[in-house]
Amino acid sequence: MKEFDELVQVVNALRDKVSGCPWDSEQTSESLIPNFIEEVYEAVEAIEKKDIANLKEELGDVLLHILFQAQIADENKDFDIKDVINQLNDKLIRRHPHVFGEMKANSGREAKHSWESVKRLEKKERKSVLDGIPNGMPSLIIASRMQEKADALGFRWDSAETILDKVTEEFSELQQAISAKNAEQSQEEFGDLLFALVSFANHHKIDSESSLRLACSKFKNRFGYIEEQFKIRSKNFSDSTVQEMEDFWQEAKKKGL
């Protein structure tokens, strides 16, 4: 595609050691990691906010980082962007035998199972299907991906009711650990409770990470409203009651914040 080829040339020009941008040309694969992660999260935020105009820009920023990484690899004689694209094409065709082959998949679950089956054959060096999950991701995403991979192999709860029973059980164990003032066990049981809640969310096709991010955003907006109202009234949190804060919280909730 003409536009894509032009973009590759622009990145190549930016990286030029003589005529390029000093900042761009001195970057390494490692130095770009923080910016790369930031751009991905900005794209995610645009998706969550349904900000289509901003999403277009943020996807461009993510693509820029992909091209930067490929350009650096090309300079090191490792691979180039064409190798990246060709490998991706081959993988997509190979892991979708229900689309490009003779197999059939009548549901998303079956398609996922097909993908994981082919992937296991390709990644024979991995001792577990869970080995390919990056430890650097947010913990809720790690938990969700682990459960999805286990689910693809048939390791799953029978129903939402049984998962809810497990959530109740873990909450009870957390309460017991807290009552016993056992800090180490309390932390462990709280983790078990979160893991069970992720399982419950997965069963109902709810994204745990996105849900918590939404809750955090909602809290930020409503707490900001309380701060704004206190500022208008020249009040401080220290000389305000919990009920006053709750009243403003409810006002913010009614306003859709």
C-alpha positions as MATLAB code, in Angstrom:
seq = 'MKEFDELVQVVNALRDKVSGCPWDSEQTSESLIPNFIEEVYEAVEAIEKKDIANLKEELGDVLLHILFQAQIADENKDFDIKDVINQLNDKLIRRHPHVFGEMKANSGREAKHSWESVKRLEKKERKSVLDGIPNGMPSLIIASRMQEKADALGFRWDSAETILDKVTEEFSELQQAISAKNAEQSQEEFGDLLFALVSFANHHKIDSESSLRLACSKFKNRFGYIEEQFKIRSKNFSDSTVQEMEDFWQEAKKKGL';
ca = [
       0.000    0.000    0.000;
       1.394    3.387   -1.048;
       0.625    5.139    2.258;
       2.259    2.381    4.305;
       5.398    2.412    2.145;
       5.633    6.196    2.554;
       5.362    5.838    6.329;
       8.177    3.276    6.359;
      10.337    5.740    4.426;
       9.514    8.548    6.885;
      10.620    6.376    9.826;
      13.760    5.434    7.918;
      14.507    9.137    7.360;
      13.952    9.949   11.046;
      16.469    7.252   12.001;
      19.160    8.487    9.599;
      22.351    9.115   11.597;
      23.321   12.132    9.483;
      20.190   13.901    8.299;
      17.601   12.441   10.649;
      16.206   13.539   14.018;
      18.844   13.365   16.799;
      16.358   11.974   19.328;
      14.867    9.382   16.976;
      18.236    8.206   15.704;
      19.667    7.578   19.178;
      16.783    5.413   20.419;
      17.148    1.673   20.984;
      14.572   -1.098   21.224;
      14.914   -0.960   24.997;
      14.744    2.839   25.382;
      11.452    2.948   23.465;
       9.670    0.446   25.727;
       8.123    2.990   28.169;
       6.797    5.116   25.292;
       5.531    2.017   23.481;
       3.566    0.880   26.531;
       2.212    4.399   27.104;
       0.938    4.632   23.520;
      -0.841    1.274   23.819;
      -2.588    2.405   26.996;
      -3.586    5.700   25.362;
      -5.151    3.704   22.519;
      -6.973    1.547   25.063;
      -8.281    4.663   26.823;
      -9.559    6.058   23.529;
     -11.370    2.778   22.857;
     -12.933    2.762   26.327;
     -14.071    6.376   25.933;
     -15.347    5.642   22.397;
     -13.275    8.626   21.270;
     -13.031    7.681   17.593;
     -11.081   10.754   16.493;
      -8.470   10.244   19.203;
      -8.369    6.488   18.566;
      -7.316    7.130   14.968;
      -4.381    9.189   16.228;
      -3.409    6.758   18.989;
      -3.444    3.759   16.639;
      -1.064    5.731   14.440;
       1.253    6.241   17.423;
       1.200    2.505   18.166;
       1.944    1.748   14.520;
       4.840    4.217   14.644;
       6.420    2.260   17.496;
       5.995   -1.015   15.631;
       7.772    0.507   12.635;
      10.492    1.941   14.873;
      11.181   -1.482   16.378;
      11.254   -3.072   12.928;
      13.552   -0.331   11.593;
      15.989   -0.817   14.470;
      15.971   -4.575   13.837;
      16.619   -3.903   10.127;
      19.589   -1.700   10.997;
      20.941   -4.549   13.152;
      20.470   -6.977   10.218;
      17.976   -9.037   12.272;
      14.759   -8.609   10.249;
      12.681   -5.909    8.568;
       9.019   -4.890    8.508;
       8.324   -7.198    5.547;
       9.531  -10.160    7.617;
       7.166   -9.096   10.402;
       4.215   -8.905    8.008;
       5.021  -12.180    6.260;
       5.388  -14.035    9.556;
       2.096  -12.610   10.786;
       0.302  -13.606    7.579;
       1.626  -17.146    7.821;
       0.641  -17.416   11.490;
      -2.897  -16.121   10.942;
      -3.500  -18.629    8.153;
      -1.859  -21.483   10.061;
      -3.798  -20.866   13.263;
      -7.154  -20.515   11.521;
      -7.593  -23.946    9.912;
     -11.346  -23.445   10.421;
     -11.136  -20.514    7.971;
      -8.310  -21.412    5.592;
      -8.444  -25.210    5.961;
     -10.856  -28.097    6.278;
     -11.695  -27.741    9.969;
     -14.942  -26.197   11.250;
     -15.609  -23.908   14.202;
     -19.223  -23.191   15.082;
     -18.533  -20.838   17.990;
     -15.959  -18.455   19.369;
     -15.007  -21.066   21.986;
     -14.308  -23.664   19.291;
     -12.288  -21.150   17.278;
     -10.254  -20.260   20.372;
      -9.657  -23.943   21.065;
      -8.471  -24.406   17.492;
      -6.039  -21.482   17.817;
      -4.605  -22.799   21.092;
      -4.266  -26.340   19.698;
      -2.181  -25.161   16.758;
      -0.177  -22.864   19.029;
       0.722  -25.757   21.366;
       2.102  -27.718   18.414;
       4.224  -24.713   17.415;
       5.512  -23.945   20.914;
       6.713  -27.411   21.881;
       9.540  -25.928   23.947;
       7.018  -24.569   26.450;
       6.396  -26.832   29.414;
       2.960  -25.326   30.048;
       0.322  -23.551   27.964;
       0.578  -20.761   30.551;
       4.282  -20.105   29.876;
       3.586  -17.677   27.024;
       1.733  -15.141   29.188;
       3.977  -12.078   29.827;
       4.529  -11.434   33.530;
       4.738   -7.694   32.909;
       1.030   -7.330   32.124;
      -1.475   -6.099   34.738;
      -2.361   -8.920   37.126;
      -6.059   -8.936   36.221;
      -5.150   -9.495   32.566;
      -2.704  -12.264   33.520;
      -5.399  -13.988   35.583;
      -7.916  -13.675   32.760;
      -5.502  -15.026   30.129;
      -4.516  -17.951   32.354;
      -8.136  -18.902   32.820;
      -8.895  -18.531   29.115;
      -6.022  -20.862   28.201;
      -7.060  -23.402   30.832;
     -10.656  -23.116   29.658;
      -9.574  -23.925   26.082;
      -8.291  -27.272   27.404;
     -11.558  -28.000   29.193;
     -10.439  -26.911   32.676;
     -13.400  -24.764   33.655;
     -16.228  -24.403   36.177;
     -19.516  -26.064   35.310;
     -21.694  -22.990   35.781;
     -21.877  -19.413   37.029;
     -23.426  -20.726   40.247;
     -20.401  -22.895   41.059;
     -18.066  -19.974   40.406;
     -20.173  -17.758   42.664;
     -19.951  -20.438   45.360;
     -16.167  -20.283   44.993;
     -16.232  -16.483   45.293;
     -18.278  -16.794   48.491;
     -15.883  -19.427   49.822;
     -12.824  -17.271   49.121;
     -14.461  -14.220   50.718;
     -15.209  -16.257   53.831;
     -11.595  -17.438   54.008;
     -10.414  -13.840   53.640;
     -12.639  -12.751   56.515;
     -11.252  -15.552   58.688;
      -7.657  -14.578   57.903;
      -8.376  -10.921   58.704;
     -10.121  -11.887   61.963;
      -7.056  -13.943   62.890;
      -4.880  -10.875   62.156;
      -2.768  -12.990   59.827;
      -1.408  -10.408   57.357;
       0.360  -12.899   55.082;
      -2.638  -15.198   54.806;
      -4.975  -12.212   54.349;
      -2.982  -11.098   51.317;
      -3.020  -14.618   49.891;
      -6.770  -15.027   50.427;
      -7.480  -11.634   48.903;
      -5.575  -12.749   45.814;
      -7.628  -15.947   45.685;
     -10.818  -13.889   45.910;
      -9.721  -11.647   43.030;
      -8.803  -14.697   40.956;
     -12.247  -16.214   41.572;
     -13.921  -12.915   40.638;
     -11.963  -12.852   37.367;
     -13.265  -16.355   36.667;
     -16.814  -15.164   37.329;
     -16.263  -12.188   35.007;
     -14.838  -14.386   32.241;
     -17.839  -16.687   32.465;
     -20.108  -13.721   31.799;
     -17.772  -12.305   29.103;
     -16.857   -9.296   31.263;
     -13.338   -7.902   30.889;
     -11.956   -7.609   34.429;
      -9.218   -5.096   33.644;
     -11.533   -2.796   31.673;
     -14.176   -3.039   34.405;
     -11.742   -1.993   37.128;
     -10.363    0.808   34.955;
     -13.938    2.023   34.449;
     -14.553    1.912   38.204;
     -11.342    3.890   38.816;
     -12.374    6.494   36.240;
     -15.807    6.766   37.826;
     -14.286    7.177   41.282;
     -11.921    9.871   39.990;
     -14.782   11.841   38.433;
     -17.027   11.640   41.496;
     -14.248   12.406   43.965;
     -13.231   15.319   41.768;
     -16.801   16.615   42.025;
     -16.554   16.507   45.838;
     -13.274   18.440   45.687;
     -14.866   20.989   43.351;
     -17.868   21.499   45.657;
     -15.642   21.910   48.693;
     -13.539   24.451   46.827;
     -16.656   26.445   45.889;
     -17.685   26.481   49.555;
     -14.152   27.149   50.856;
     -14.272   23.925   52.838;
     -11.537   21.424   53.673;
     -11.842   17.673   53.974;
     -10.510   17.899   57.503;
     -13.469   19.972   58.706;
     -16.144   18.098   56.731;
     -18.215   15.093   57.732;
     -18.446   11.784   55.934;
     -22.145   12.498   55.338;
     -21.320   15.763   53.526;
     -18.927   13.888   51.275;
     -21.509   11.174   50.670;
     -24.150   13.775   49.759;
     -21.892   15.300   47.112;
     -20.953   11.800   45.919;
     -24.627   11.039   45.358;
     -25.035   14.365   43.533;
     -22.183   13.418   41.231;
     -23.767   10.030   40.661;
     -27.083   11.629   39.695;
     -25.217   13.869   37.247;
     -23.882   10.770   35.545;
     -20.292   11.277   36.659;
];
